[in-house]
Short mmCIF file of C-alpha atoms in Angstrom, two decimals:
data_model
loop_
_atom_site.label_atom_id
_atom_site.label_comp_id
_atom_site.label_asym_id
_atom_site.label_seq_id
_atom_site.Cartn_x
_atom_site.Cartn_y
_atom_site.Cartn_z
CA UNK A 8 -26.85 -0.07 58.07
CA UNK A 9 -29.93 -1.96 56.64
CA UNK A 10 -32.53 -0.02 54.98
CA UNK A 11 -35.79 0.78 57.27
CA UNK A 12 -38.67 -1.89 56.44
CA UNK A 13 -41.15 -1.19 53.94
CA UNK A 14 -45.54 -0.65 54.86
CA UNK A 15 -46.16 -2.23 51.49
CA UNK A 16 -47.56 -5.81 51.87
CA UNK A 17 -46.58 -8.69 49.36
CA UNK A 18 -48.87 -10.59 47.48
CA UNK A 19 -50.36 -13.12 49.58
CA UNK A 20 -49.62 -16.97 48.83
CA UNK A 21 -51.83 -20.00 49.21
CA UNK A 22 -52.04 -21.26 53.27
CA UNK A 23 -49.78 -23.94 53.88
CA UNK A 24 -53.46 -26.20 55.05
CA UNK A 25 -55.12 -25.96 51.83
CA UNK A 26 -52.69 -28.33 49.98
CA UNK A 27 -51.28 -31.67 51.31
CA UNK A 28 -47.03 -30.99 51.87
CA UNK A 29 -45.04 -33.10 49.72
CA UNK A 30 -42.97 -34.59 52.70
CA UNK A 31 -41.74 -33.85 56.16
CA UNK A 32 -38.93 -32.49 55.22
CA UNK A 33 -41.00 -29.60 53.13
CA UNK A 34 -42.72 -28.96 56.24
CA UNK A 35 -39.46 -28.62 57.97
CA UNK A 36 -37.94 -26.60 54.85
CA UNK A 37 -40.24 -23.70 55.54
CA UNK A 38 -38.77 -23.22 59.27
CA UNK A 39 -35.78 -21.51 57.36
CA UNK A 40 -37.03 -17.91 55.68
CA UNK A 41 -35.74 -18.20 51.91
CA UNK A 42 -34.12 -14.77 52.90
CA UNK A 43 -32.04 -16.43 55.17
CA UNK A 44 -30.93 -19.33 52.46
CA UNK A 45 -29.96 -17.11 49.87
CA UNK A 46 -27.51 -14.84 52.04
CA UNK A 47 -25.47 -17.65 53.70
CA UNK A 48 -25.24 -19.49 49.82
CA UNK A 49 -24.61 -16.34 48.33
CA UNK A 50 -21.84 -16.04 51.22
CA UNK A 51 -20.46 -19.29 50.75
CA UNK A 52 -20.31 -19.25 46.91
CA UNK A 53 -19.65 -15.61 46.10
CA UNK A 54 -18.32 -14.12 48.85
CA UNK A 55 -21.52 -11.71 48.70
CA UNK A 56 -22.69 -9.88 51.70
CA UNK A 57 -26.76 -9.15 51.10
CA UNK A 58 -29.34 -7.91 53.16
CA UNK A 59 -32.90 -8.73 51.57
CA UNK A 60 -36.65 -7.63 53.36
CA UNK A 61 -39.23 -9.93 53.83
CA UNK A 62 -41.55 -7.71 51.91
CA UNK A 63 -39.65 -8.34 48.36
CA UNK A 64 -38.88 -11.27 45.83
CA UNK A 65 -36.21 -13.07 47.12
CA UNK A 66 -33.65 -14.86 44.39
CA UNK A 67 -33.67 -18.70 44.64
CA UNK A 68 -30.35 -19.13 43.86
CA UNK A 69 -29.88 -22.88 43.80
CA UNK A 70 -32.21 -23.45 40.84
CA UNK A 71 -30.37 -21.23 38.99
CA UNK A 72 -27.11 -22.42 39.07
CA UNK A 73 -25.22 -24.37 36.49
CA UNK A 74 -21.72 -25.14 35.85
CA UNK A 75 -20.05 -24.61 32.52
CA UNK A 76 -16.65 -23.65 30.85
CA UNK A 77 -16.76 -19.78 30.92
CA UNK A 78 -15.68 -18.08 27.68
CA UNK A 79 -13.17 -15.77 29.27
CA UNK A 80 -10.73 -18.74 30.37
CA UNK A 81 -9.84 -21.59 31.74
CA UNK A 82 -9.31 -19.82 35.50
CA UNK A 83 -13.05 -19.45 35.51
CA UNK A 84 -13.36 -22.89 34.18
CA UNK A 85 -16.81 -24.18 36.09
CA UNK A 86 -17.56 -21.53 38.40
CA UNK A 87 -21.06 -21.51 39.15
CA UNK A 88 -23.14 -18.16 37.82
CA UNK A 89 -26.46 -17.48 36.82
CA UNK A 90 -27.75 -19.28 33.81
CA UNK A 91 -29.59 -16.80 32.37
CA UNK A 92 -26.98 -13.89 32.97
CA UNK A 93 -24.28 -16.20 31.41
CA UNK A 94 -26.17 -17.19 28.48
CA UNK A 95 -26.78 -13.59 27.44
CA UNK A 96 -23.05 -12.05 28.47
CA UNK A 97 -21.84 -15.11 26.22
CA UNK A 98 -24.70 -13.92 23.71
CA UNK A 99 -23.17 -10.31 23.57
CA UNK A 100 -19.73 -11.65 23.60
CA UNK A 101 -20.24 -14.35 20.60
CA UNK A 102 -21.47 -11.26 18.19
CA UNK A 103 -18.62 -9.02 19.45
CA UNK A 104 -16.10 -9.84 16.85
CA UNK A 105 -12.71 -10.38 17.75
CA UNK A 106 -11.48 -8.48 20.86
CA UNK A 107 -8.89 -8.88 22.96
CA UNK A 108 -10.67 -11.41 26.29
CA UNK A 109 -12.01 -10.82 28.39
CA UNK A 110 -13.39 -7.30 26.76
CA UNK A 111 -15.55 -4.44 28.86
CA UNK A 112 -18.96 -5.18 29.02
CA UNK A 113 -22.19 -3.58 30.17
CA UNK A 114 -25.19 -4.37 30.97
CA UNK A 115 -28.84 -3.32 31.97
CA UNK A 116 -30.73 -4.84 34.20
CA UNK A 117 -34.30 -3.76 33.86
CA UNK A 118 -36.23 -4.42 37.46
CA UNK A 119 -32.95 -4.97 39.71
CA UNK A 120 -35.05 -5.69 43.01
CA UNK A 121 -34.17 -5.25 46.53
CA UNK A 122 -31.43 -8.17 45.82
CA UNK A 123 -29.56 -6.86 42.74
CA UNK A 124 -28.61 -10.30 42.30
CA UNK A 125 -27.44 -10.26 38.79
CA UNK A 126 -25.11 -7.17 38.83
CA UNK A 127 -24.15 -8.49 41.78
CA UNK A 128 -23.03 -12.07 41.12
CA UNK A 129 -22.03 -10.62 37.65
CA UNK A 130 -19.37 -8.40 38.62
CA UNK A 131 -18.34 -10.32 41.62
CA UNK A 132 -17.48 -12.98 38.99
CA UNK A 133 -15.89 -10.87 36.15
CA UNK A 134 -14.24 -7.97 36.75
CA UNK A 135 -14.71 -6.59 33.75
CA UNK A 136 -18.32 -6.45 33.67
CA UNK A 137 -20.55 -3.35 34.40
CA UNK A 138 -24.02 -2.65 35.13
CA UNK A 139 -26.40 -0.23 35.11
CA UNK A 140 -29.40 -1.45 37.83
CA UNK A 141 -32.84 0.33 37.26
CA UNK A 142 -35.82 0.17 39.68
CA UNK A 143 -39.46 1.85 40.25
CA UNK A 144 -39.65 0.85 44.10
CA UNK A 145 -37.74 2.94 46.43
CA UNK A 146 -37.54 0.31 49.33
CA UNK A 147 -36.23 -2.01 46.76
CA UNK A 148 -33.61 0.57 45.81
CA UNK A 149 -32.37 1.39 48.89
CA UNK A 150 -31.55 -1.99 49.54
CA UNK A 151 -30.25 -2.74 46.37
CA UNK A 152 -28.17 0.51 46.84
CA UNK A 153 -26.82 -0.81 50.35
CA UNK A 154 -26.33 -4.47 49.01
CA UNK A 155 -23.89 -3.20 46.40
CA UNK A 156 -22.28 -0.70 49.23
CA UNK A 157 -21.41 -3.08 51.26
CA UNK A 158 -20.02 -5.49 48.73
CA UNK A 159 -17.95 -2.26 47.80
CA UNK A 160 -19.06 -2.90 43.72
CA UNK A 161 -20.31 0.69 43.37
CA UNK A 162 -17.33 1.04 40.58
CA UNK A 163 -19.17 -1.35 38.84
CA UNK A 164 -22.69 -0.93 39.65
CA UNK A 165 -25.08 1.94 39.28
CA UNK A 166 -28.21 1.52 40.88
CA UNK A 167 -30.60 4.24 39.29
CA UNK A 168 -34.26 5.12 39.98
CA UNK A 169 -36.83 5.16 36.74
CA UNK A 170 -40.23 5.98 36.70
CA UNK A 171 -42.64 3.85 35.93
CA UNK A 172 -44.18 6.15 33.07
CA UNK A 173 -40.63 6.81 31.31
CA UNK A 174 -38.40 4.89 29.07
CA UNK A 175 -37.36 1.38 30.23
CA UNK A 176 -34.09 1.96 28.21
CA UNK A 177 -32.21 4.76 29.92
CA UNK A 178 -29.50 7.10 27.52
CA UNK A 179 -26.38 5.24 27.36
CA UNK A 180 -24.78 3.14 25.16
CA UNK A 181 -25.23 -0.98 26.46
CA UNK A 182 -24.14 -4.66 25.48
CA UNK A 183 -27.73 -6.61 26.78
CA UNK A 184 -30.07 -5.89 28.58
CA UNK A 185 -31.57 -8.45 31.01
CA UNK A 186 -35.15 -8.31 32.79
CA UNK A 187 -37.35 -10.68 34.99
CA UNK A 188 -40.41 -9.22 34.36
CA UNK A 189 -43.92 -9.37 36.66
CA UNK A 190 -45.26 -12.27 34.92
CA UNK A 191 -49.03 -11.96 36.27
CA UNK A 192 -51.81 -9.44 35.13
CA UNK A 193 -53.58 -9.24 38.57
CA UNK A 194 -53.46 -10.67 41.78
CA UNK A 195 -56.39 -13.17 40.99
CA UNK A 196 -54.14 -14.97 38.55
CA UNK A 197 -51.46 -15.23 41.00
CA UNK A 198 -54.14 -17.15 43.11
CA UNK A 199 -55.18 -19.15 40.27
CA UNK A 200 -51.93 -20.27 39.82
CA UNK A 201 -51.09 -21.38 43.16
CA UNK A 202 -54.58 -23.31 43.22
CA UNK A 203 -53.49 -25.11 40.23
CA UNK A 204 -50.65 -26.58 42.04
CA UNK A 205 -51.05 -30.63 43.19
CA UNK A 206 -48.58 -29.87 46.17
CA UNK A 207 -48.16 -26.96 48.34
CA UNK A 208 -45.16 -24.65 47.45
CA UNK A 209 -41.51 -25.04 49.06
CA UNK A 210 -41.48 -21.49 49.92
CA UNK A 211 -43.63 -18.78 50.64
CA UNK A 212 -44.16 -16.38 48.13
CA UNK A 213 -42.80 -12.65 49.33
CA UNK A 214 -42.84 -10.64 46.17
CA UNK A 215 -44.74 -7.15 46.47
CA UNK A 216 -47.21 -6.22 43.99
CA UNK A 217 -44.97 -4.29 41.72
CA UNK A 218 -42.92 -7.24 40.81
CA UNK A 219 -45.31 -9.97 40.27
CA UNK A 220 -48.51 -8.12 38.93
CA UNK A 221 -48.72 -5.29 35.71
CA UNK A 222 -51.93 -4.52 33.74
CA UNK A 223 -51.64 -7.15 30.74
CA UNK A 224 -48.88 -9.17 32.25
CA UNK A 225 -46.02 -10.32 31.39
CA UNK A 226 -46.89 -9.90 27.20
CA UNK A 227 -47.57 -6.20 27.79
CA UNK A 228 -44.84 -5.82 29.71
CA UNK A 229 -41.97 -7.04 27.00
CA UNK A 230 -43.70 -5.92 24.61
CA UNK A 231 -43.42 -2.01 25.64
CA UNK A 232 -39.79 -3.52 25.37
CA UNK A 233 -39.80 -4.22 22.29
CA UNK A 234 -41.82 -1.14 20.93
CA UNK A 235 -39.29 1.21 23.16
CA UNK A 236 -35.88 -1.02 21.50
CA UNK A 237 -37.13 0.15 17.70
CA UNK A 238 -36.20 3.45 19.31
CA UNK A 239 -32.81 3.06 20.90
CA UNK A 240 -31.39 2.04 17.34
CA UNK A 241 -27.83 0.37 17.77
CA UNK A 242 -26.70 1.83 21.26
CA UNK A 243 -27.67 -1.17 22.75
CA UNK A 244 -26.72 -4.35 20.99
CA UNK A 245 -28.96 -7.45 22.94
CA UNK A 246 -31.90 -7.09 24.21
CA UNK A 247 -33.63 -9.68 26.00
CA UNK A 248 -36.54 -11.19 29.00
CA UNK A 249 -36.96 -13.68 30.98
CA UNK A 250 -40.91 -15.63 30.43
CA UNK A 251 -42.37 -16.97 33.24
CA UNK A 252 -45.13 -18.55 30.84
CA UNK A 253 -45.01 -20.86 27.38
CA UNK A 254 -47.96 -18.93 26.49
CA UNK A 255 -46.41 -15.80 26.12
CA UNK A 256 -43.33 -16.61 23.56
CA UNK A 257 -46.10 -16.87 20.75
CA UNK A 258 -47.02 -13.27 20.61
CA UNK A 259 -44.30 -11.78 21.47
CA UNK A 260 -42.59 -13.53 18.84
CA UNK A 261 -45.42 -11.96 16.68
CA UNK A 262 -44.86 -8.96 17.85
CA UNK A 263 -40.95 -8.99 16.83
CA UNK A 264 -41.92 -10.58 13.31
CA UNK A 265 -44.71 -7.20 12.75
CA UNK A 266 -41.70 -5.24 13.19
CA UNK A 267 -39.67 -6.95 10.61
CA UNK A 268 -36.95 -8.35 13.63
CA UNK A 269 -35.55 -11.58 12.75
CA UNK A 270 -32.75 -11.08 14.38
CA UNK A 271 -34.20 -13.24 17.65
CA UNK A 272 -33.88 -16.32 19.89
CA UNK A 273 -35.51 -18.36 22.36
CA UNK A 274 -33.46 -20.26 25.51
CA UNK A 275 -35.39 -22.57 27.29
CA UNK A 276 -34.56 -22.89 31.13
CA UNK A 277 -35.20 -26.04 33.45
CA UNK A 278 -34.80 -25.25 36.96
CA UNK A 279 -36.27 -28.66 38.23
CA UNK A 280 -40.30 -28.78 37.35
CA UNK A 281 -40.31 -25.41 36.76
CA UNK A 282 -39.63 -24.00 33.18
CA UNK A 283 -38.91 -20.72 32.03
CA UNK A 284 -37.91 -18.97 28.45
CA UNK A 285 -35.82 -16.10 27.49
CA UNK A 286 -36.41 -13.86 24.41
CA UNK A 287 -33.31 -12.05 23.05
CA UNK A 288 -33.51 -9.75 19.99
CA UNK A 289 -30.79 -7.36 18.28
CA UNK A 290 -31.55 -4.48 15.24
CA UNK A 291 -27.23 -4.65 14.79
CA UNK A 292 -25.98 -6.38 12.23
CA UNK A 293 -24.21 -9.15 13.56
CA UNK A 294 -26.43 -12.29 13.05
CA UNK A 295 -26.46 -15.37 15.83
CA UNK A 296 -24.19 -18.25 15.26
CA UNK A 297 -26.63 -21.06 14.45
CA UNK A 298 -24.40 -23.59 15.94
CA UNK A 299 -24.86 -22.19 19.54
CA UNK A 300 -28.59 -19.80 19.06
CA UNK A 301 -30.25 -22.16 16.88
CA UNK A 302 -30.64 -26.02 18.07
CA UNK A 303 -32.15 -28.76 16.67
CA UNK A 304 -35.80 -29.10 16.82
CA UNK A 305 -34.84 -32.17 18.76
CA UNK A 306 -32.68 -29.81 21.45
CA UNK A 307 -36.04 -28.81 22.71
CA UNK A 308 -38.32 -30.51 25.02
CA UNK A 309 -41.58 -28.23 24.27
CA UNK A 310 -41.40 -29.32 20.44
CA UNK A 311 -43.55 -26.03 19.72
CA UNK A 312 -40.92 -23.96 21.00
CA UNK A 313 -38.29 -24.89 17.67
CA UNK A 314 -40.66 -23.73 15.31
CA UNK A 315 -41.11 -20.61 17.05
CA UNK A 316 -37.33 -19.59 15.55
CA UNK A 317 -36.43 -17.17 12.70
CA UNK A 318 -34.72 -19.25 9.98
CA UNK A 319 -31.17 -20.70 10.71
CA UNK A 320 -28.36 -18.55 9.20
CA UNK A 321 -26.32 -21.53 8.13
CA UNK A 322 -26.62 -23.77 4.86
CA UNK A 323 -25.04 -27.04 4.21
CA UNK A 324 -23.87 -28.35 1.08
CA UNK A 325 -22.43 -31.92 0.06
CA UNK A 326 -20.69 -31.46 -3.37
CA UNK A 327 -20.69 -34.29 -6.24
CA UNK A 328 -18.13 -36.77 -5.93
CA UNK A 329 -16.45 -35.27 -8.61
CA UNK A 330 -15.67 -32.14 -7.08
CA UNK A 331 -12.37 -32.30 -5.13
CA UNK A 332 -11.65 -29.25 -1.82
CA UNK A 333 -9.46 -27.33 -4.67
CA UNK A 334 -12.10 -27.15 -7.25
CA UNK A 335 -14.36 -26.22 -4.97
CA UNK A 336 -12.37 -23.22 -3.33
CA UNK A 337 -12.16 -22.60 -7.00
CA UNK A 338 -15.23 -22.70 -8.23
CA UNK A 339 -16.07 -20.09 -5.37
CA UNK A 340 -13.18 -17.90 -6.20
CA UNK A 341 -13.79 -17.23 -9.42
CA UNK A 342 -17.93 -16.91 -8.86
CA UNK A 343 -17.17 -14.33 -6.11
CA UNK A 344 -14.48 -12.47 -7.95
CA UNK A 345 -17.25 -12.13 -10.75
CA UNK A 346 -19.84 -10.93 -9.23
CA UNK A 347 -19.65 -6.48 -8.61
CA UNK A 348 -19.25 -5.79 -5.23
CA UNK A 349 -18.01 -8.78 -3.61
CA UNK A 350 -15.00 -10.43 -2.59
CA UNK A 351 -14.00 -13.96 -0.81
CA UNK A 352 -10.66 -13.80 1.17
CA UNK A 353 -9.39 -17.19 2.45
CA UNK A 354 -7.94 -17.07 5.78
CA UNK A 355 -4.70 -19.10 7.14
CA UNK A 356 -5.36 -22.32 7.85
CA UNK A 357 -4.91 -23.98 11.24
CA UNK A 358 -6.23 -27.31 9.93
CA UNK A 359 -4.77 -27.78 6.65
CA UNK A 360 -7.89 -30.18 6.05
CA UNK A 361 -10.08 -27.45 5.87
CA UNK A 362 -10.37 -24.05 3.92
CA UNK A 363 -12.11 -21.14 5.78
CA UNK A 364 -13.58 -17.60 3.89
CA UNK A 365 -15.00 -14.50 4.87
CA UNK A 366 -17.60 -13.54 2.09
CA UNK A 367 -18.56 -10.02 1.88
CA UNK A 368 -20.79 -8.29 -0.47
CA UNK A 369 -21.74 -4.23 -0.64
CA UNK A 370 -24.29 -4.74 -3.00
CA UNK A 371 -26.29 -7.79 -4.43
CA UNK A 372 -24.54 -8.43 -7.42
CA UNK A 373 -26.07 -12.03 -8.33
CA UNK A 374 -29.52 -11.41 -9.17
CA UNK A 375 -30.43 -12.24 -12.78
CA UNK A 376 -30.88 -8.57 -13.48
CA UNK A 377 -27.31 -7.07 -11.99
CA UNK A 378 -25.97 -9.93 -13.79
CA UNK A 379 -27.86 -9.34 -17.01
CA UNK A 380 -26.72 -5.47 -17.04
CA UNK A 381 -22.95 -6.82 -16.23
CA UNK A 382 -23.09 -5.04 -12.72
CA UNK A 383 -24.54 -5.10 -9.39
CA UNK A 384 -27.86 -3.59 -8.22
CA UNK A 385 -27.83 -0.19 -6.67
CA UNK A 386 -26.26 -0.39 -3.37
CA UNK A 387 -28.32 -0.36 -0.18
CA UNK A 388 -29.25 2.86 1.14
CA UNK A 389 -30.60 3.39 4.61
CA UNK A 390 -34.20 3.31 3.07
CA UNK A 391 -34.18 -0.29 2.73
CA UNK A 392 -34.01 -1.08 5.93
CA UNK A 393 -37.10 -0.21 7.77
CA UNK A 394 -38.08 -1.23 11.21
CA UNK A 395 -41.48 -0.55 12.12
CA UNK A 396 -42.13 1.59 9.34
CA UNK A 397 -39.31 3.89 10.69
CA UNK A 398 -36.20 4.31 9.18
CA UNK A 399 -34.03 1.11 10.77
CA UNK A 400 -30.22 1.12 11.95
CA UNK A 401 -29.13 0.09 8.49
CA UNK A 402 -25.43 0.16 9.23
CA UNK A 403 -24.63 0.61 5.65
CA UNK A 404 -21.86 3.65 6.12
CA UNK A 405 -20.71 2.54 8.95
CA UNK A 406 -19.95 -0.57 7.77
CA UNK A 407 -18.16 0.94 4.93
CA UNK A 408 -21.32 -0.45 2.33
CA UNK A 409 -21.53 -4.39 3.75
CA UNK A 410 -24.72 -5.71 2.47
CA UNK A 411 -23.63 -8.89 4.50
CA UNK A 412 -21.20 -10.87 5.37
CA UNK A 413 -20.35 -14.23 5.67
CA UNK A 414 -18.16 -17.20 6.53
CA UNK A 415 -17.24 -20.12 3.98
CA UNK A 416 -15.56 -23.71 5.38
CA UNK A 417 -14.25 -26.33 3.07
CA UNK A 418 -13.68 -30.17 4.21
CA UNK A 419 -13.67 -33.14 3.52
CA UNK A 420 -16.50 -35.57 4.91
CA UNK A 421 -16.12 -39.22 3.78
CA UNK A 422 -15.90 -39.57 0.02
CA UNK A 423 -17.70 -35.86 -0.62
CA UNK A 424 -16.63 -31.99 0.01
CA UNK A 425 -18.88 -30.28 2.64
CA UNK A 426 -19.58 -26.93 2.24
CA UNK A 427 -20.81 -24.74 5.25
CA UNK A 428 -21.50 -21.36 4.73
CA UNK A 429 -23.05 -18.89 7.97
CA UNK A 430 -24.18 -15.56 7.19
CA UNK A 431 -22.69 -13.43 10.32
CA UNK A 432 -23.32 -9.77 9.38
CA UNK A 433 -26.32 -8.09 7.72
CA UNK A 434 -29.79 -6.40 8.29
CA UNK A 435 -32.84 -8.57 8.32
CA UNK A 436 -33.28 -7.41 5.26
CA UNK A 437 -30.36 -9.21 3.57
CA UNK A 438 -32.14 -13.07 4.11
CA UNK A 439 -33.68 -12.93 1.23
CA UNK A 440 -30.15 -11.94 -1.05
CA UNK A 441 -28.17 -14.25 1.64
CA UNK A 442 -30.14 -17.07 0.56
CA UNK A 443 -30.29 -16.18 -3.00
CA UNK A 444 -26.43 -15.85 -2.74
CA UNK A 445 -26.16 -19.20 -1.18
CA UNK A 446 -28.54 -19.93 -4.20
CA UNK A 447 -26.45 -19.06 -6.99
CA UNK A 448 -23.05 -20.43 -5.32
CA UNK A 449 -24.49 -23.36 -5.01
CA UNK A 450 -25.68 -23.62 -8.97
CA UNK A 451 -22.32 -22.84 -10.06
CA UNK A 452 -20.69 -25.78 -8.14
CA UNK A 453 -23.25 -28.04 -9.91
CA UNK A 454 -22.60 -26.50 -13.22
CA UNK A 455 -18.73 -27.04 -12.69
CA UNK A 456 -19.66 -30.61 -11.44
CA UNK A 457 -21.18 -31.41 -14.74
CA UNK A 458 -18.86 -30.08 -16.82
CA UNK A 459 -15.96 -32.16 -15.42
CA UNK A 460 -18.11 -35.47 -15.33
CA UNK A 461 -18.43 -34.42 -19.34
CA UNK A 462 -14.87 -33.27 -19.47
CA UNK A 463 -14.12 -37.10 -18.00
CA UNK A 464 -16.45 -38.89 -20.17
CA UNK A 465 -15.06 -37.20 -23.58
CA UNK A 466 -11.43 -38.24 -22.23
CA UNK A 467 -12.55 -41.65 -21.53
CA UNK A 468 -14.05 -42.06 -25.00
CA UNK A 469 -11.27 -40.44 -26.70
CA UNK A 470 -8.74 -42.80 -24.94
CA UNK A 471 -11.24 -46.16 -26.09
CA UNK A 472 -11.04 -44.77 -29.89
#
């Protein structure tokens, strides 16, 4: 049984005879209600059964598709899913560590709507997802609540009324979080925007007030989510937002940097002329691997956006000619096993061209002081990790003392050894000694470089006398 309709009237949207329609078949388009569209293609493509008012967002789910390789197998190789929801779950998944696939994991969405879509076309995907679904509006809930009823999820999904004064983050431990937050601060700049469109819109906007408008937009509204995350510590491991606006990246990004989080990414999303952003941020220890979290400035079609990053994680280094892949490994070896508090085990190989370490370190045992003294510097307490002038999820015990932790590859590339080295566990605090680390390692190869150029000269001369 459908829920009853609501009173509440949306937001109104510009008349279709104040802008010119792009073509005839845009005129034509807006015979069908948007409602209607998204049920039968959720239908066909999910097997989803929804109900959705007239009064409430409605999902455009066509936009948002895109077809990739899924992480938890070939069998759900290309099977079309939300961007967004995807590139978070594979977010989570990425700084997991190694589980056995496809491992439990749940999420929050923050703001389900009357659709649910994401915990919906989550979990109808992977089983092994779970969501909880929070919501202010109670006509929104109760079709949300009926949506995932009749779709017989409610194993997977719990749809749960919050109020709009508590805590967006409700007690529970959680994997990400996901939100699409109201991106305007009043109605008049939901008319302003409209007006500033060329060409009518394909479809009628039907969001109510609550999910398009908040007092300070869609800044204020992620940022309460980032001032509430300082407080959930490391029961939830990704948080993140969708953006509706360029604008608002730069000071939220601010915000995260005030509160000493480095531990942060930008995605940018195309969905045709439309662009959107999401902001993901984590106070656990396990950093982002730059290969995947941190593109090339050239990745990015708003330029701006790439400088917007926290630093990569990953340095590069191209050895002397000199050095050979066994001096190298070496070279590291013996640095590591000198230094108090750290140690650099070399995993089996499955390409016998290349030489892979985990680096680990429980104290920083490199700086000219610790090194001076013949020892490392005190190890980290939970003090020096402070998040917002609170005492930060430092990890430290838990984690058995790991200042950081990283991972070391070997290989050849043309006529020189490459060294790549990715720090992929540590506070935000550790940069700094990950970089002096990387710092030190990388003196000691050109040290050893030297000394067998000299080592090969004094040969060379001795052999000519």
């Amino acid at each position: 049984m459908r829920p009853p309709p609501s009173n509440a009237d949306p937001l109104p949207s510009s008349p279709a005879s104040e802008r010119p329609a792009k073509d005839s078949l845009q005129s034509t388009s807006r015979m069908i209600k948007p409602s209607a569209l998204t049920a039968a293609l959720l239908k066909r493509d999910f097997q989803l059964d929804i109900d959705l008012p007239e009064d409430r967002l409605c999902p455009i789910v066509p936009g948002r598709f895109v077809s990739v390789s899924f992480i938890f197998g070939a069998a759900q190789a290309h099977r079309p899913t939300l961007e967004y929801m995807l590139w978070v779950l594979q977010l989570s998944l990425r700084t997991l560590g190694p589980t056995p696939a496809p491992p439990t994991q749940t999420g929050l969405d923050i703001g389900t709507g009357s659709s649910c879509i994401y915990p919906l076309l989550g979990c109808r995907s992977y089983p092994s997802l779970h969501f909880v679904a929070t919501d202010v509006d109670d006509h929104s809930l109760s079709y949300a609540r009926h949506n995932v009823q009749q779709n017989r999820l409610a194993d997977q999904v719990d749809v749960r009324k919050v109020q709009a004064s508590g805590s967006m983050f409700p007690a529970g431990d959680f994997d990400f979080t996901m939100c699409n937050p109201p991106f305007y601060s009043g109605a008049d700049e939901v008319s302003d925007s409209l007006a500033a469109k060329e060409l009518e819109p394909y479809a009628i906007c039907t969001g109510g007030a609550n999910e398009m408008v908040t007092e300070g937009g869609e800044v204020a509204f992620v940022g309460r989510m980032v001032e509430e995350s300082l407080t959930c510590g490391e029961r939830i491991r990704w948080f993140s937002s969708l953006l509706g606006k360029y604008s608002s990246i730069a000071p939220l990004v601010a915000q995260l940097q005030r509160n000493s989080i480095e531990n942060y990414t930008i995605k940018e999303l195309s969905q045709g002329q439309t662009q959107r952003y999401i902001l993901a941020w984590s106070l656990q220890s396990a950093r982002l691997p730059s290969v995947t979290y941190h593109p090339r400035a050239s990745e990015y079609t708003n330029q701006p956006l790439a400088k917007l990053l926290p630093p990569s994680n990953a340095h590069t280094y191209f050895c002397p000619p000199s050095l050979r892949p066994a001096d190298v490994k070496e070279v590291l070896a013996l640095t590591v096993d000198d230094l108090d508090g750290s140690d650099l085990g070399w995993r089996e190989p499955s390409d016998p061209k290349v030489e892979v370490g985990i680096l680990q370190a429980s104290k920083n045992g490199w700086s000219r002081s610790a090194r001076r003294n013949g020892k490392g510097s005190a190890m980290a307490t939970d003090e020096d990790y402070t998040i917002g002038g609170a005492t930060g999820p430092s990890g430290i015990h838990k984690q058995g003392g790991l200042l950081l932790e990283a991972v070391v590859t070997i290989k050849m590339e043309g006529q020189q050894v490459k060294v790549e080295a990715e720090w992929t566990k540590g506070f935000d605090r550790a940069r700094k000694d990950w970089a002096t680390l990387w710092a030190y390692l990388i003196r000691r190869l050109v040290e050893r470089a030297k000394q067998m150029s000299t080592e090969s000269g004094s040969a060379a001369d001795a052999m000519e006398q």
